[in-house]
Short mmCIF file of C-alpha atoms and ligand atoms in Angstrom, two decimals:
data_model
loop_
_atom_site.label_atom_id
_atom_site.label_comp_id
_atom_site.label_asym_id
_atom_site.label_seq_id
_atom_site.Cartn_x
_atom_site.Cartn_y
_atom_site.Cartn_z
CA UNK A 7 20.94 -18.36 1.27
CA UNK A 8 21.92 -14.71 1.84
CA UNK A 9 19.03 -12.16 1.99
CA UNK A 10 19.03 -8.60 1.79
CA UNK A 11 16.05 -6.90 3.91
CA UNK A 12 15.20 -3.41 3.02
CA UNK A 13 12.68 -1.61 5.33
CA UNK A 14 12.59 1.71 7.16
CA UNK A 15 10.82 0.05 10.05
CA UNK A 16 13.26 -1.24 12.50
CA UNK A 17 10.55 -3.47 14.14
CA UNK A 18 9.53 -5.19 10.79
CA UNK A 19 13.33 -5.78 9.95
CA UNK A 20 13.67 -7.47 13.28
CA UNK A 21 10.62 -9.47 12.65
CA UNK A 22 11.79 -10.40 9.06
CA UNK A 23 15.39 -11.19 10.33
CA UNK A 24 14.04 -13.38 12.97
CA UNK A 25 11.85 -15.43 10.78
CA UNK A 26 14.60 -15.69 7.99
CA UNK A 27 17.37 -16.63 10.46
CA UNK A 28 15.33 -19.28 12.04
CA UNK A 29 15.16 -21.04 8.52
CA UNK A 30 18.87 -20.89 8.48
CA UNK A 31 19.09 -17.88 5.96
CA UNK A 32 21.95 -15.25 6.31
CA UNK A 33 20.62 -11.63 6.62
CA UNK A 34 21.78 -8.18 5.91
CA UNK A 35 19.80 -4.97 6.59
CA UNK A 36 18.97 -1.67 4.97
CA UNK A 37 16.73 1.02 5.89
CA UNK A 38 16.22 2.63 2.70
CA UNK A 39 16.97 2.24 -1.06
CA UNK A 40 20.50 3.95 -1.49
CA UNK A 41 21.67 1.94 1.66
CA UNK A 42 20.67 -1.20 0.23
CA UNK A 43 22.27 -0.58 -3.13
CA UNK A 44 25.49 0.01 -1.26
CA UNK A 45 25.14 -3.04 0.80
CA UNK A 46 24.52 -5.15 -2.17
CA UNK A 47 27.28 -3.88 -4.38
CA UNK A 48 29.67 -4.58 -1.58
CA UNK A 49 28.34 -8.16 -1.32
CA UNK A 50 25.79 -9.50 -3.83
CA UNK A 51 22.83 -11.10 -2.22
CA UNK A 52 21.03 -14.17 -3.47
CA UNK A 53 17.61 -12.32 -3.08
CA UNK A 54 16.40 -9.04 -1.97
CA UNK A 55 13.17 -8.26 -0.01
CA UNK A 56 12.18 -4.75 0.03
CA UNK A 57 9.45 -2.77 1.60
CA UNK A 58 7.93 0.15 -0.69
CA UNK A 59 7.15 3.29 1.32
CA UNK A 60 10.54 4.32 2.72
CA UNK A 61 12.02 7.78 3.44
CA UNK A 62 14.99 8.43 0.85
CA UNK A 63 14.89 6.10 -1.99
CA UNK A 64 11.61 4.19 -2.03
CA UNK A 65 11.04 0.46 -2.95
CA UNK A 66 9.99 1.30 -6.58
CA UNK A 67 13.04 3.46 -7.00
CA UNK A 68 15.25 0.82 -5.63
CA UNK A 69 13.75 -1.85 -7.95
CA UNK A 70 14.26 0.59 -10.86
CA UNK A 71 17.99 1.21 -9.95
CA UNK A 72 18.37 -2.59 -9.12
CA UNK A 73 17.35 -3.84 -12.43
CA UNK A 74 19.35 -1.13 -14.34
CA UNK A 75 22.68 -2.41 -12.52
CA UNK A 76 24.10 -5.26 -14.61
CA UNK A 77 25.79 -6.51 -11.39
CA UNK A 78 22.37 -6.88 -9.57
CA UNK A 79 19.87 -7.46 -12.20
CA UNK A 80 20.26 -11.22 -12.06
CA UNK A 81 19.35 -11.09 -8.19
CA UNK A 82 15.81 -11.73 -7.76
CA UNK A 83 13.94 -8.67 -6.40
CA UNK A 84 10.92 -9.04 -4.05
CA UNK A 85 8.48 -6.69 -2.58
CA UNK A 86 7.16 -7.16 0.74
CA UNK A 87 4.58 -4.64 1.62
CA UNK A 88 1.85 -4.00 4.12
CA UNK A 89 0.60 -0.44 2.54
CA UNK A 90 0.92 -0.91 -1.34
CA UNK A 91 -1.52 -3.68 -1.68
CA UNK A 92 -3.72 -2.48 -4.58
CA UNK A 93 -3.57 -3.99 -8.04
CA UNK A 94 -2.07 -0.58 -9.14
CA UNK A 95 0.81 -1.12 -7.00
CA UNK A 96 1.51 -4.66 -8.03
CA UNK A 97 1.03 -3.71 -11.52
CA UNK A 98 3.73 -0.99 -11.47
CA UNK A 99 5.99 -3.53 -9.52
CA UNK A 100 5.75 -6.03 -12.33
CA UNK A 101 6.47 -3.18 -14.88
CA UNK A 102 9.67 -2.38 -12.98
CA UNK A 103 10.78 -6.02 -13.24
CA UNK A 104 10.03 -7.16 -9.78
CA UNK A 105 10.27 -11.24 -9.38
CA UNK A 106 7.81 -11.27 -6.43
CA UNK A 107 5.11 -9.18 -4.97
CA UNK A 108 4.21 -10.50 -1.40
CA UNK A 109 1.93 -8.76 1.10
CA UNK A 110 2.63 -8.58 5.02
CA UNK A 111 1.89 -10.35 7.03
CA UNK A 112 2.92 -13.98 5.73
CA UNK A 113 3.70 -16.84 8.17
CA UNK A 114 7.45 -17.77 8.31
CA UNK A 115 7.02 -20.97 6.41
CA UNK A 116 5.16 -19.34 3.49
CA UNK A 117 7.76 -16.51 3.24
CA UNK A 118 10.71 -18.85 3.42
CA UNK A 119 9.06 -21.10 0.80
CA UNK A 120 8.14 -18.07 -1.44
CA UNK A 121 11.89 -16.59 -1.31
CA UNK A 122 13.22 -20.06 -1.90
CA UNK A 123 11.35 -21.03 -4.95
CA UNK A 124 11.96 -17.52 -6.52
CA UNK A 125 15.86 -18.03 -6.03
CA UNK A 126 15.49 -21.58 -7.56
CA UNK A 127 13.24 -20.55 -10.33
CA UNK A 128 15.90 -17.89 -11.44
CA UNK A 129 18.62 -20.44 -11.17
CA UNK A 130 16.74 -22.84 -13.21
CA UNK A 131 15.62 -20.40 -15.93
CA UNK A 132 18.92 -18.39 -15.91
CA UNK A 133 17.57 -15.08 -15.57
CA UNK A 134 15.36 -12.73 -13.45
CA UNK A 135 12.38 -10.93 -14.85
CA UNK A 136 13.22 -7.82 -16.96
CA UNK A 137 11.52 -4.71 -16.49
CA UNK A 138 8.81 -4.04 -19.44
CA UNK A 139 9.86 -1.92 -22.22
CA UNK A 140 7.83 1.20 -21.54
CA UNK A 141 8.96 4.83 -21.78
CA UNK A 142 10.75 5.83 -18.71
CA UNK A 143 8.58 8.96 -18.36
CA UNK A 144 5.31 6.90 -18.16
CA UNK A 145 6.92 4.70 -15.48
CA UNK A 146 8.03 7.64 -13.42
CA UNK A 147 4.56 9.13 -13.97
CA UNK A 148 2.85 5.99 -12.58
CA UNK A 149 5.30 5.89 -9.77
CA UNK A 150 4.44 9.34 -8.90
CA UNK A 151 0.78 8.62 -9.04
CA UNK A 152 1.26 5.63 -6.60
CA UNK A 153 3.20 7.46 -4.20
CA UNK A 154 0.74 10.54 -4.12
CA UNK A 155 -2.20 7.97 -3.68
CA UNK A 156 -0.50 6.47 -0.77
CA UNK A 157 0.53 9.77 0.82
CA UNK A 158 -3.09 10.84 0.48
CA UNK A 159 -4.45 7.55 2.20
CA UNK A 160 -1.83 7.86 5.15
CA UNK A 161 -2.75 11.57 5.49
CA UNK A 162 -6.42 10.53 5.64
CA UNK A 163 -5.59 7.90 8.36
CA UNK A 164 -3.44 10.32 10.32
CA UNK A 165 -6.32 12.92 10.44
CA UNK A 166 -8.93 10.38 11.40
CA UNK A 167 -6.61 9.08 14.02
CA UNK A 168 -5.92 12.63 15.38
CA UNK A 169 -9.85 13.34 15.30
CA UNK A 170 -10.48 10.12 17.52
CA UNK A 171 -7.83 11.08 19.88
CA UNK A 172 -9.32 14.63 20.14
CA UNK A 173 -12.71 13.23 20.79
CA UNK A 174 -11.52 10.91 23.31
CA UNK A 175 -10.03 13.73 25.45
CA UNK A 176 -13.02 15.95 25.00
CA UNK A 177 -15.32 12.93 26.10
CA UNK A 178 -13.08 12.09 29.02
CA UNK A 179 -13.14 15.67 30.23
CA UNK A 180 -17.09 15.69 29.67
CA UNK A 181 -17.65 12.52 31.67
CA UNK A 182 -15.82 14.27 34.51
CA UNK A 183 -18.26 16.98 34.29
CA UNK A 184 -21.15 14.68 34.20
CA UNK A 185 -19.99 13.06 37.40
CA UNK A 186 -19.69 16.35 39.04
CA UNK A 187 -23.35 17.25 37.91
CA UNK A 188 -24.63 14.19 39.03
CA UNK A 189 -23.21 14.98 42.49
CA UNK A 190 -24.71 18.47 42.55
CA UNK A 191 -28.19 18.67 40.76
CA UNK A 192 -27.91 22.38 40.82
CA UNK A 193 -24.79 22.63 38.73
CA UNK A 194 -26.47 20.17 36.17
CA UNK A 195 -27.58 22.40 33.14
CA UNK A 196 -25.59 25.43 34.63
CA UNK A 197 -22.43 24.32 32.87
CA UNK A 198 -24.19 23.65 29.36
CA UNK A 199 -25.95 27.14 29.44
CA UNK A 200 -22.77 28.82 30.13
CA UNK A 201 -21.16 26.87 27.35
CA UNK A 202 -24.03 27.87 25.05
CA UNK A 203 -23.96 31.44 25.76
CA UNK A 204 -20.05 31.71 26.05
CA UNK A 205 -19.83 30.02 22.59
CA UNK A 206 -22.41 32.30 21.02
CA UNK A 207 -20.79 35.54 22.46
CA UNK A 208 -17.43 34.43 21.01
CA UNK A 209 -19.06 33.82 17.62
CA UNK A 210 -20.64 37.35 17.64
CA UNK A 211 -17.17 38.73 18.64
CA UNK A 212 -15.75 36.80 15.48
CA UNK A 213 -13.38 34.44 17.50
CA UNK A 214 -11.77 31.88 15.32
CA UNK A 215 -14.07 28.78 15.02
CA UNK A 216 -11.61 26.60 16.67
CA UNK A 217 -11.11 28.97 19.58
CA UNK A 218 -14.88 29.04 19.97
CA UNK A 219 -14.86 25.14 20.43
CA UNK A 220 -12.37 25.64 23.14
CA UNK A 221 -14.47 28.26 24.92
CA UNK A 222 -17.54 25.97 24.80
CA UNK A 223 -15.55 23.04 26.10
CA UNK A 224 -14.38 25.39 28.82
CA UNK A 225 -17.93 26.58 29.70
CA UNK A 226 -18.97 22.70 29.96
CA UNK A 227 -16.46 22.15 32.47
CA UNK A 228 -15.57 25.30 34.21
CA UNK A 229 -17.43 24.41 37.68
CA UNK A 230 -15.72 20.94 37.87
CA UNK A 231 -13.93 22.14 41.03
CA UNK A 232 -17.06 22.15 42.93
CA UNK A 233 -16.56 18.71 43.57
CA UNK A 234 -14.14 20.00 46.43
CA UNK A 235 -17.07 21.99 47.96
CA UNK A 236 -19.04 19.84 50.51
CA UNK A 237 -22.43 19.18 49.34
CA UNK A 238 -24.32 20.62 52.39
CA UNK A 239 -22.55 24.00 51.42
CA UNK A 240 -23.68 23.71 47.69
CA UNK A 241 -27.23 22.96 48.63
CA UNK A 242 -27.57 25.32 51.66
CA UNK A 243 -30.81 27.34 51.30
CA UNK A 244 -29.59 29.93 53.52
CA UNK A 245 -26.80 32.60 53.01
CA UNK A 246 -23.55 31.33 53.13
CA UNK A 247 -21.06 32.31 56.06
CA UNK A 248 -17.66 33.86 55.27
CA UNK A 249 -15.65 30.61 55.66
CA UNK A 250 -18.06 28.71 53.55
CA UNK A 251 -17.57 31.15 50.87
CA UNK A 252 -13.90 30.75 51.17
CA UNK A 253 -14.23 27.24 50.34
CA UNK A 254 -16.49 27.93 47.27
CA UNK A 255 -13.91 30.56 46.34
CA UNK A 256 -11.32 27.63 45.77
CA UNK A 257 -13.25 25.73 43.10
CA UNK A 258 -11.66 27.51 40.17
CA UNK A 259 -8.18 26.24 41.38
CA UNK A 260 -9.35 22.90 41.99
CA UNK A 261 -10.52 22.68 38.42
CA UNK A 262 -7.31 24.21 37.19
CA UNK A 263 -5.04 21.67 38.94
CA UNK A 264 -7.31 18.79 37.43
CA UNK A 265 -7.20 20.19 33.81
CA UNK A 266 -3.74 21.81 33.65
CA UNK A 267 -2.06 18.42 32.78
CA UNK A 268 -4.17 17.95 29.56
CA UNK A 269 -2.46 19.47 26.56
CA UNK A 270 -5.30 21.14 24.87
CA UNK A 271 -4.99 23.21 22.02
CA UNK A 272 -6.20 26.12 23.93
CA UNK A 273 -5.29 27.65 27.47
CA UNK A 274 -8.43 25.97 28.81
CA UNK A 275 -7.19 25.26 32.24
CA UNK A 276 -6.16 29.00 32.63
CA UNK A 277 -9.52 30.06 31.15
CA UNK A 278 -11.26 27.96 33.75
CA UNK A 279 -8.89 29.16 36.59
CA UNK A 280 -9.97 32.89 35.64
CA UNK A 281 -13.99 32.23 35.31
CA UNK A 282 -14.54 34.36 38.61
CA UNK A 283 -11.93 37.08 38.08
CA UNK A 284 -13.01 40.85 37.55
CA UNK A 285 -11.14 43.35 35.27
CA UNK A 286 -10.79 45.60 38.57
CA UNK A 287 -9.13 43.00 40.67
CA UNK A 288 -12.07 42.22 42.80
CA UNK A 289 -12.61 38.79 41.61
CA UNK A 290 -11.06 35.45 42.76
CA UNK A 291 -9.03 33.27 43.26
CA UNK A 292 -5.92 35.09 41.95
CA UNK A 293 -7.47 38.91 42.00
CA UNK A 294 -6.29 39.39 38.39
CA UNK A 295 -6.55 42.82 36.71
CA UNK A 296 -7.30 44.14 33.20
CA UNK A 297 -5.08 42.24 30.66
CA UNK A 298 -4.10 39.63 33.13
CA UNK A 299 -7.49 37.78 32.55
CA UNK A 300 -7.34 35.95 29.25
CA UNK A 301 -9.81 36.99 26.66
CA UNK A 302 -11.25 33.48 26.52
CA UNK A 303 -11.73 33.65 30.40
CA UNK A 304 -13.52 37.40 30.05
CA UNK A 305 -16.16 35.59 27.88
CA UNK A 306 -16.58 32.89 30.21
CA UNK A 307 -16.95 35.49 33.27
CA UNK A 308 -19.83 37.15 31.60
CA UNK A 309 -21.78 34.08 30.32
CA UNK A 310 -21.34 32.70 34.06
CA UNK A 311 -22.77 35.92 35.52
CA UNK A 312 -25.70 36.04 33.18
CA UNK A 313 -26.55 32.25 33.66
CA UNK A 314 -26.13 32.48 37.32
CA UNK A 315 -28.25 35.38 37.89
CA UNK A 316 -31.00 34.22 35.65
CA UNK A 317 -31.20 30.72 37.61
CA UNK A 318 -32.16 29.63 41.11
CA UNK A 319 -29.26 28.64 43.26
CA UNK A 320 -30.31 27.22 46.78
CA UNK A 321 -28.37 30.13 48.27
CA UNK A 322 -29.11 32.68 45.89
CA UNK A 323 -32.64 33.36 44.17
CA UNK A 324 -32.83 34.01 40.49
CA UNK A 325 -33.27 37.69 39.73
CA UNK A 326 -34.21 37.39 36.26
CA UNK A 327 -32.47 38.06 32.62
CA UNK A 328 -33.29 41.90 32.71
CA UNK A 329 -31.38 42.45 36.12
CA UNK A 330 -28.44 40.09 34.74
CA UNK A 331 -28.17 42.13 31.73
CA UNK A 332 -28.13 45.49 33.82
CA UNK A 333 -25.50 44.09 35.91
CA UNK A 334 -23.29 43.33 32.73
CA UNK A 335 -24.27 46.84 31.36
CA UNK A 336 -23.24 48.52 34.43
CA UNK A 337 -20.12 46.55 34.99
CA UNK A 338 -18.79 46.97 31.55
CA UNK A 339 -15.34 48.14 31.41
CA UNK A 340 -15.07 48.00 35.27
CA UNK A 341 -15.80 44.39 36.07
CA UNK A 342 -16.25 42.88 32.72
CA UNK A 343 -14.55 43.15 29.26
CA UNK A 344 -16.57 46.05 27.23
CA UNK A 345 -16.36 44.07 23.95
CA UNK A 346 -17.64 41.04 25.65
CA UNK A 347 -20.62 42.84 27.57
CA UNK A 348 -21.52 44.67 24.24
CA UNK A 349 -21.56 41.26 22.47
CA UNK A 350 -23.63 39.73 24.96
CA UNK A 351 -26.08 42.56 25.27
CA UNK A 352 -26.65 42.91 21.47
CA UNK A 353 -27.17 39.03 21.52
CA UNK A 354 -30.18 39.28 23.90
CA UNK A 355 -31.25 42.48 22.11
CA UNK A 356 -31.52 40.33 19.08
CA UNK A 357 -33.77 37.83 20.55
CA UNK A 358 -31.18 35.18 21.99
CA UNK A 359 -32.67 33.29 24.96
CA UNK A 360 -31.01 30.81 27.26
CA UNK A 361 -32.76 27.36 27.60
CA UNK A 362 -34.77 26.86 30.67
CA UNK A 363 -33.29 25.07 33.82
CA UNK A 364 -34.55 21.84 34.66
CA UNK A 365 -37.99 22.05 36.63
CA UNK A 366 -36.68 19.83 39.24
CA UNK A 367 -33.11 19.88 39.95
CA UNK A 368 -31.85 16.19 40.06
CA UNK A 369 -34.44 15.03 37.63
CA UNK A 370 -33.09 13.56 34.35
CA UNK A 371 -32.15 16.86 32.42
CA UNK A 372 -32.50 17.38 28.57
CA UNK A 373 -29.01 18.73 28.89
CA UNK A 374 -27.54 15.53 29.95
CA UNK A 375 -25.08 14.01 27.57
FE1 FE2 B 419 -17.87 29.03 39.26
#
């Protein structure tokens, strides 16, 4: 028996070819409808097994053309599909004159029996199934409805898969942040509060929603480079020495190196790298100036300064929100982006408050994810 397989997926064709060849069948392959017609007109197969969803001429269109060609109409036409499994799909296939409608996957023995039976039935009866006598316009309309429905389903599946992938990447990055926070209890909560403030400032500045999400994520991980800084430096209750401060100054670059390989939809690694830069070039680690500091990073800078000044660190006591806001006001235009400073000051003017830091660093925090 000579079988023509029509499927755009090479792996599906391979599987089918292997199953049918093992049963002693001779097999030819086509990747879509027009190719299948050319192949069948060159040498008529005993049966055709066709997928439905294919680029170019799909399976429904192929069946319509097949049944309209007197040279092929008496060759049984079998659909074999994994995607079009609803009753409406089967109804349309039968309307078009399909002799068999099979759904994937099938065992080799069931598939071989089904194909053998349909070929024998057609030989016995002397004819294949004819298309139903319905207006062509109606048939085309139903075809388009089935196609559109399938496209919508596939788009929904793709969107869901894309969202799962996005969530997976974000959650993986957040897991790293949690590990760093577990090591340094004083960082616990700091990243959360910076993220909240940066996200809110971005909202006030009418930054697009998607970019606000990126800025929030950058805030949540901006200090992960502190994993590089020895714990005795991070928790030293006295002023840091110059060499110790040089080590601390490396944390943005450590974070950048960890994040730059992840293909975020935002320049997140760069934002994190620049969260200690200042517009006049006095920041670190690159000493960037003015527009060299990215817009997203300028928001992180202000959020980081305000949070850091309002919360106690082992080596730097908290000075309170008023002093933090005075620093932002005085540094606007020189150290900090004036638009960001203005948005931040307006926010606190309107009553915005940062959540309190955990009472006992290291204890389970309300900010833990
Ligand atoms: Fe930092």
